[in-house]
Every structure is written in C-alpha cells, then in structure tokens.
Amino acid sequence: MNEPENTLAHPTGPGADADPQDNRRQVLYWRLLARLFDPEEQAALESASLAVVEDIGLPPALLDPGASVDSVVQRHPELAAEFDGLMVPEPDADTGVDDTRDRQAEVRRAALVSKVLLNVFSTGTGAVSAGQLARWQSDAGWLERALGCTPGDLRGGRTGAGRGVGPTGTGGNGATPDLSRLIPQIGPELGALEGDLVKRMHLREVLADPALAARLTPSMSLIEQLLRDKNNLSGVALTNAKALIRRFVDEVAEVLRTQVEKATVGAIDRSVPPKRVFRNLDLDRTIWKNLTNYSPEEERLYVDRLYYRHTARKTTPQRLVVVVDQSGSMVDSMINCTILASIFAGLPKVDVHLIAYDTQALDLTPWVHDPFETLLRTNLGGGTDGTVAMALAQPKIAEPRNTVVVWISDFYEWRGEPLYESMAALHRSGVKFIPVGSVTSSGRGSVNPWFRERFKDLGTPVLSGHIRKLVHELKTFLT
C-alpha cells in the first residue's frame, strides 16, 4: 500500500493528533459519498477503506458493490444480528465517556451502514434484469431491518412499524447517523427507486421466461406495470403476469384482513336479553349481588337471582359503496382499495359495491369478492370525471342512514363544482360520506385544495395516509 493510502487509514501527518477511530470512520463515510455521487472509484479511498475493514475484522466483501447483503450474510451469518436495528438509536448511549471500545464499534457500524446505503441508493443506469431487481428488493429489506422495520414496511407505507424512532440528531455517541427519524421520507424514496428499476427492466422479455419470472418479487411498482401492460401480454407472459398479481393480492389481503378483523367486532347489544345458559353465567356478579344473603352461622351464600353476560352484538345490515378513481395518479389506491373492498364484502351482513372510474365508470360489484379478477378488469390511466361515477353510485343508496360512501380520488376533476354539489347532497341526506385522498404505498399524492377546503367546511375532512386509517374510520360504521 502506498503512502497516501496509509495516511488515510493510519494518519501520521499533520492530522495525527485526531482520534484514529474518527479518521477511520470518516474514510468509510467519504467513500460512501464518493460512490453515491460518482460511479468512478477513488483509488485512495478504496484502498484506505479496505485497510480499515480488514483491520477491524470485517470481510472485504462489504466493499464490493456487486455483492448483496444477503450474500455477505450467507458467508458470514454472525453479521445478520448486527444489521438488524443497525440504525436505530440506542437509549442513553451518550454517556460522555471516551470509551475506546465504543469508538471502535462505531467504525464497525460505519462499515455496515455504508454497505446497506450504497447497495440501496446506488442503482446505476441502463437496463435492469429480474435478478438485479430481486437483489435490490432484498437489500432494501435489509435497510428496513436496519431502521427497525419489517422488510417491505417502508415501501408499503407502513411507517409506524419501526421498533423505535429516536430523537433527532445522531444515534449512539453521535458518530453514526440516526436515520430512523427520516423514516417518513425514506419510505417514498424507496418506492420511487423500486418503480424506476421496474421501468428499466425489459418486463415482457422477463415474463416470457418462466425461470426469470419466478425470480421476480411482487411489489406495488411491479403490479402497476403489469396492470398497465396486461393488454399487450399473451401466452406464457400473460400467465406469469397473472400469477405475480395473484401472489401480491394474496399477500396484501392477508395483512389487511387481519386489520379488518381487529376493527370490525360489533359492540355489545344490551337491548337483547342475555341467553340464560350456563356458559353465559356471570359468576362474579352473581356472588357480589347476593352477598346480602350470606349466612355466617351456616357459612352459606343463598342465591335468589342469577346474572348472565350479554353476548349479542349489534349486526345491523349495512351498505358500503366504494368509488375509486383509476386514473394514473391513483394506481396505489386503486389496488389497495380493491383488495380492501373484497375483504369487507366477505364480512357477514355487509353489502359492498365497487365502482371504478376515469372518464367512464365501471360497476365492478359482480367481481368484488375476487380482487384479482377485479384488477384485471380495470384500465389504469386516463382523465378524471367523477360525475359519471356518481351516476352509478346514487341508485345504490336505498337507505341513506344505513349507507357509507367511500370516495377515493385526488379530486382533480374536469367538472368539480357539479360533483361536489352531488357529494354534499349525499352527506345532507344522511349518508356517511368519507372522501379519501390517498391510501398509497409511496405516501405521495396531492389532493385538489379546492375540494379539500370544501370537504373540511362540510364536516367531512379528506382522509389520507395509510390504509389502516380507512379501516379505523369504517369501524364505527360496522359496529
């Protein structure tokens, strides 16, 4: 190793008084920045970083941009535990004590952090293969784990899933950046990166090869591309595309079904007398209410009345009308809410209707129980004219006070005022009207400010964010 490289790894010049661990850490982070902004290697930084990594006992593969985190962990399984929660700040870690071992640990963390960030955020240019996309998705999963989240959470918009979000600033003793506070910003960026990789992939060629198609990991970005291109696919490619869509639908449905089941347990209906059977006997209440009948002499409790638990729950039949804007800006919401509608349609005594629209409206109610078939019938893109959807929705409202209308759109409409007036009329008639601006995986999306202000004045503010918010909002409707 030449002299400049030694100077970077083990300073002996004018900066020799600085802490050597700080210098090592700076070398690793300077290399990270250099590689992120310039694909050309900086020989001095690469050599110095290699010396640092080897000196602290980490494998040189951490510096190989072509090696995925998975491959590094497979060869060195002991590193898996270090990647988990790597960027989550440790509570009360800043003791103010200059501990050499802690500073050495920070250098080790810097090397691992650099590996994850470089693999995820340096995506290069040009065409992308199915293998490269799968590798990136795996590395993105390791970044999510490092931030204390479950793999897929940030790309799926589930930003509340982290094990802990620390204070602003740095984690540990201030040496390693605390990126957990940036989770709301990182999620959309990961979604955008994934979408860009999918667009750069020759998707039709990959789908035509069963071996390559099997390597694809379903994601919102991939499903969007498949839905947009489905009319141009045939044969093996179409079969593989449908298999990927169904896999994604099943995975999302499993998560949403759990959320719906937790939120839709009916309230106890105390107007219905409890059934006088043994399994409903409230023993504690029976004893308490009959304590005045206790005989100290006989040491017996005489019971003159039994008390039973109420078990009947309110299950008033309800009607749910879901109207979804299927224009290009609302793709994530279209997919998520189609799946959600199918789950609600499977609940007892809930009558679900589904309408999709752009400049034309389509009644998808006959297929609402099967989100896969529903999505195959959608045509993503086009303009937006909600009045055509309203024409289909209004006849479905037989009992206004027993009906909820969930309208999902960014509300950038061609005919805004007529549409708003008809929505306000629904609200005044007793319909529970829920305008939803976005339930997206990326967290991005804007709502027409004209509509936002008027919905606020109407007392029905626009709901936006993760789909859990919509599930929670519907809870009171179903109980």
PDB file of C-alpha atoms in Angstrom, residues 139-265:
ATOM      1  CA  ASP A 139     -31.099  -5.137   0.029  1.00  0.00           C
ATOM      2  CA  ALA A 140     -33.973  -2.680   0.591  1.00  0.00           C
ATOM      3  CA  GLY A 141     -35.375  -5.210   3.042  1.00  0.00           C
ATOM      4  CA  TRP A 142     -32.069  -5.158   4.952  1.00  0.00           C
ATOM      5  CA  LEU A 143     -32.217  -1.347   5.082  1.00  0.00           C
ATOM      6  CA  GLU A 144     -35.726  -1.558   6.525  1.00  0.00           C
ATOM      7  CA  ARG A 145     -34.481  -4.065   9.108  1.00  0.00           C
ATOM      8  CA  ALA A 146     -31.585  -1.742   9.948  1.00  0.00           C
ATOM      9  CA  LEU A 147     -34.124   1.036  10.595  1.00  0.00           C
ATOM     10  CA  GLY A 148     -36.083  -1.215  12.945  1.00  0.00           C
ATOM     11  CA  CYS A 149     -38.869  -2.056  10.492  1.00  0.00           C
ATOM     12  CA  THR A 150     -40.130  -5.263   8.952  1.00  0.00           C
ATOM     13  CA  PRO A 151     -38.925  -5.797   5.358  1.00  0.00           C
ATOM     14  CA  GLY A 152     -41.469  -4.253   2.986  1.00  0.00           C
ATOM     15  CA  ASP A 153     -42.918  -1.882   5.590  1.00  0.00           C
ATOM     16  CA  LEU A 154     -41.396   1.344   4.284  1.00  0.00           C
ATOM     17  CA  ARG A 155     -42.069   0.524   0.637  1.00  0.00           C
ATOM     18  CA  GLY A 156     -45.600  -0.446   1.693  1.00  0.00           C
ATOM     19  CA  GLY A 157     -46.190   2.822   3.500  1.00  0.00           C
ATOM     20  CA  ARG A 158     -46.395   1.191   6.917  1.00  0.00           C
ATOM     21  CA  THR A 159     -44.137   3.736   8.562  1.00  0.00           C
ATOM     22  CA  GLY A 160     -45.409   3.089  12.059  1.00  0.00           C
ATOM     23  CA  ALA A 161     -43.897  -0.357  12.164  1.00  0.00           C
ATOM     24  CA  GLY A 162     -40.461   0.614  13.423  1.00  0.00           C
ATOM     25  CA  ARG A 163     -39.241  -0.749  16.724  1.00  0.00           C
ATOM     26  CA  GLY A 164     -38.384   2.739  17.841  1.00  0.00           C
ATOM     27  CA  VAL A 165     -37.833   6.171  16.400  1.00  0.00           C
ATOM     28  CA  GLY A 166     -35.232   8.080  18.285  1.00  0.00           C
ATOM     29  CA  PRO A 167     -34.678  11.774  18.756  1.00  0.00           C
ATOM     30  CA  THR A 168     -33.339  13.948  16.027  1.00  0.00           C
ATOM     31  CA  GLY A 169     -29.601  14.075  15.654  1.00  0.00           C
ATOM     32  CA  THR A 170     -27.335  11.076  15.878  1.00  0.00           C
ATOM     33  CA  GLY A 171     -27.520   7.689  17.451  1.00  0.00           C
ATOM     34  CA  GLY A 172     -25.064   6.216  19.913  1.00  0.00           C
ATOM     35  CA  ASN A 173     -22.304   8.610  20.871  1.00  0.00           C
ATOM     36  CA  GLY A 174     -23.099  10.907  17.962  1.00  0.00           C
ATOM     37  CA  ALA A 175     -20.908   9.101  15.455  1.00  0.00           C
ATOM     38  CA  THR A 176     -23.425   7.074  13.471  1.00  0.00           C
ATOM     39  CA  PRO A 177     -26.332   8.950  11.851  1.00  0.00           C
ATOM     40  CA  ASP A 178     -29.787   8.235  13.280  1.00  0.00           C
ATOM     41  CA  LEU A 179     -31.786   7.741  10.082  1.00  0.00           C
ATOM     42  CA  SER A 180     -34.813   6.358  11.914  1.00  0.00           C
ATOM     43  CA  ARG A 181     -36.198   9.884  12.296  1.00  0.00           C
ATOM     44  CA  LEU A 182     -36.247  10.124   8.493  1.00  0.00           C
ATOM     45  CA  ILE A 183     -38.470   7.053   8.045  1.00  0.00           C
ATOM     46  CA  PRO A 184     -41.413   9.084   6.616  1.00  0.00           C
ATOM     47  CA  GLN A 185     -39.069  10.489   3.945  1.00  0.00           C
ATOM     48  CA  ILE A 186     -37.143   7.273   3.263  1.00  0.00           C
ATOM     49  CA  GLY A 187     -40.275   5.231   2.520  1.00  0.00           C
ATOM     50  CA  PRO A 188     -41.374   7.277  -0.520  1.00  0.00           C
ATOM     51  CA  GLU A 189     -37.813   7.369  -1.854  1.00  0.00           C
ATOM     52  CA  LEU A 190     -37.528   3.577  -1.675  1.00  0.00           C
ATOM     53  CA  GLY A 191     -40.842   3.284  -3.508  1.00  0.00           C
ATOM     54  CA  ALA A 192     -39.623   5.677  -6.210  1.00  0.00           C
ATOM     55  CA  LEU A 193     -36.332   3.787  -6.620  1.00  0.00           C
ATOM     56  CA  GLU A 194     -38.154   0.483  -6.935  1.00  0.00           C
ATOM     57  CA  GLY A 195     -40.533   1.958  -9.507  1.00  0.00           C
ATOM     58  CA  ASP A 196     -37.601   3.257 -11.553  1.00  0.00           C
ATOM     59  CA  LEU A 197     -35.917  -0.161 -11.526  1.00  0.00           C
ATOM     60  CA  VAL A 198     -39.117  -1.837 -12.705  1.00  0.00           C
ATOM     61  CA  LYS A 199     -39.452   0.670 -15.578  1.00  0.00           C
ATOM     62  CA  ARG A 200     -35.861  -0.032 -16.626  1.00  0.00           C
ATOM     63  CA  MET A 201     -36.480  -3.768 -16.732  1.00  0.00           C
ATOM     64  CA  HIS A 202     -37.473  -5.448 -20.014  1.00  0.00           C
ATOM     65  CA  LEU A 203     -40.577  -6.781 -18.332  1.00  0.00           C
ATOM     66  CA  ARG A 204     -42.163  -8.553 -21.294  1.00  0.00           C
ATOM     67  CA  GLU A 205     -38.976 -10.493 -22.010  1.00  0.00           C
ATOM     68  CA  VAL A 206     -38.642 -11.465 -18.351  1.00  0.00           C
ATOM     69  CA  LEU A 207     -42.262 -12.627 -18.156  1.00  0.00           C
ATOM     70  CA  ALA A 208     -41.828 -14.772 -21.259  1.00  0.00           C
ATOM     71  CA  ASP A 209     -39.124 -16.766 -19.439  1.00  0.00           C
ATOM     72  CA  PRO A 210     -40.632 -18.801 -16.541  1.00  0.00           C
ATOM     73  CA  ALA A 211     -37.247 -19.076 -14.800  1.00  0.00           C
ATOM     74  CA  LEU A 212     -36.724 -15.308 -14.828  1.00  0.00           C
ATOM     75  CA  ALA A 213     -40.347 -14.572 -13.947  1.00  0.00           C
ATOM     76  CA  ALA A 214     -40.039 -16.837 -10.895  1.00  0.00           C
ATOM     77  CA  ARG A 215     -37.253 -14.603  -9.591  1.00  0.00           C
ATOM     78  CA  LEU A 216     -39.475 -11.525  -9.524  1.00  0.00           C
ATOM     79  CA  THR A 217     -40.651 -10.346  -6.124  1.00  0.00           C
ATOM     80  CA  PRO A 218     -44.164  -8.834  -6.290  1.00  0.00           C
ATOM     81  CA  SER A 219     -44.284  -5.167  -5.336  1.00  0.00           C
ATOM     82  CA  MET A 220     -46.675  -2.269  -5.872  1.00  0.00           C
ATOM     83  CA  SER A 221     -44.459  -0.842  -8.632  1.00  0.00           C
ATOM     84  CA  LEU A 222     -44.276  -4.186 -10.423  1.00  0.00           C
ATOM     85  CA  ILE A 223     -48.025  -4.813 -10.181  1.00  0.00           C
ATOM     86  CA  GLU A 224     -48.707  -1.325 -11.541  1.00  0.00           C
ATOM     87  CA  GLN A 225     -46.554  -2.058 -14.594  1.00  0.00           C
ATOM     88  CA  LEU A 226     -48.239  -5.434 -15.102  1.00  0.00           C
ATOM     89  CA  LEU A 227     -51.714  -3.901 -14.943  1.00  0.00           C
ATOM     90  CA  ARG A 228     -50.747  -1.177 -17.404  1.00  0.00           C
ATOM     91  CA  ASP A 229     -49.236  -3.690 -19.834  1.00  0.00           C
ATOM     92  CA  LYS A 230     -51.658  -6.614 -19.428  1.00  0.00           C
ATOM     93  CA  ASN A 231     -53.409  -5.987 -22.749  1.00  0.00           C
ATOM     94  CA  ASN A 232     -50.097  -6.388 -24.565  1.00  0.00           C
ATOM     95  CA  LEU A 233     -49.257  -9.740 -22.971  1.00  0.00           C
ATOM     96  CA  SER A 234     -50.248 -13.193 -24.130  1.00  0.00           C
ATOM     97  CA  GLY A 235     -49.359 -16.842 -23.672  1.00  0.00           C
ATOM     98  CA  VAL A 236     -46.672 -17.659 -21.103  1.00  0.00           C
ATOM     99  CA  ALA A 237     -46.019 -13.974 -20.358  1.00  0.00           C
ATOM    100  CA  LEU A 238     -49.688 -13.334 -19.501  1.00  0.00           C
ATOM    101  CA  THR A 239     -49.840 -16.484 -17.338  1.00  0.00           C
ATOM    102  CA  ASN A 240     -46.756 -15.403 -15.390  1.00  0.00           C
ATOM    103  CA  ALA A 241     -48.099 -11.863 -15.037  1.00  0.00           C
ATOM    104  CA  LYS A 242     -51.385 -13.152 -13.596  1.00  0.00           C
ATOM    105  CA  ALA A 243     -49.502 -15.398 -11.165  1.00  0.00           C
ATOM    106  CA  LEU A 244     -47.490 -12.418  -9.892  1.00  0.00           C
ATOM    107  CA  ILE A 245     -50.613 -10.266  -9.496  1.00  0.00           C
ATOM    108  CA  ARG A 246     -52.394 -13.025  -7.569  1.00  0.00           C
ATOM    109  CA  ARG A 247     -49.377 -13.526  -5.280  1.00  0.00           C
ATOM    110  CA  PHE A 248     -49.292  -9.820  -4.484  1.00  0.00           C
ATOM    111  CA  VAL A 249     -53.053  -9.643  -3.943  1.00  0.00           C
ATOM    112  CA  ASP A 250     -52.949 -12.612  -1.560  1.00  0.00           C
ATOM    113  CA  GLU A 251     -50.044 -11.134   0.433  1.00  0.00           C
ATOM    114  CA  VAL A 252     -51.687  -7.715   0.822  1.00  0.00           C
ATOM    115  CA  ALA A 253     -55.079  -9.272   1.553  1.00  0.00           C
ATOM    116  CA  GLU A 254     -53.617 -11.300   4.408  1.00  0.00           C
ATOM    117  CA  VAL A 255     -52.306  -8.138   6.079  1.00  0.00           C
ATOM    118  CA  LEU A 256     -55.487  -6.121   5.509  1.00  0.00           C
ATOM    119  CA  ARG A 257     -57.750  -8.980   6.599  1.00  0.00           C
ATOM    120  CA  THR A 258     -56.042  -9.033   9.994  1.00  0.00           C
ATOM    121  CA  GLN A 259     -56.580  -5.268  10.378  1.00  0.00           C
ATOM    122  CA  VAL A 260     -60.245  -5.531   9.381  1.00  0.00           C
ATOM    123  CA  GLU A 261     -60.916  -8.434  11.737  1.00  0.00           C
ATOM    124  CA  LYS A 262     -59.470  -6.442  14.634  1.00  0.00           C
ATOM    125  CA  ALA A 263     -61.567  -3.389  13.809  1.00  0.00           C
ATOM    126  CA  THR A 264     -64.956  -4.860  12.969  1.00  0.00           C
ATOM    127  CA  VAL A 265     -66.053  -6.680  16.099  1.00  0.00           C
TER     128      VAL A 265
END
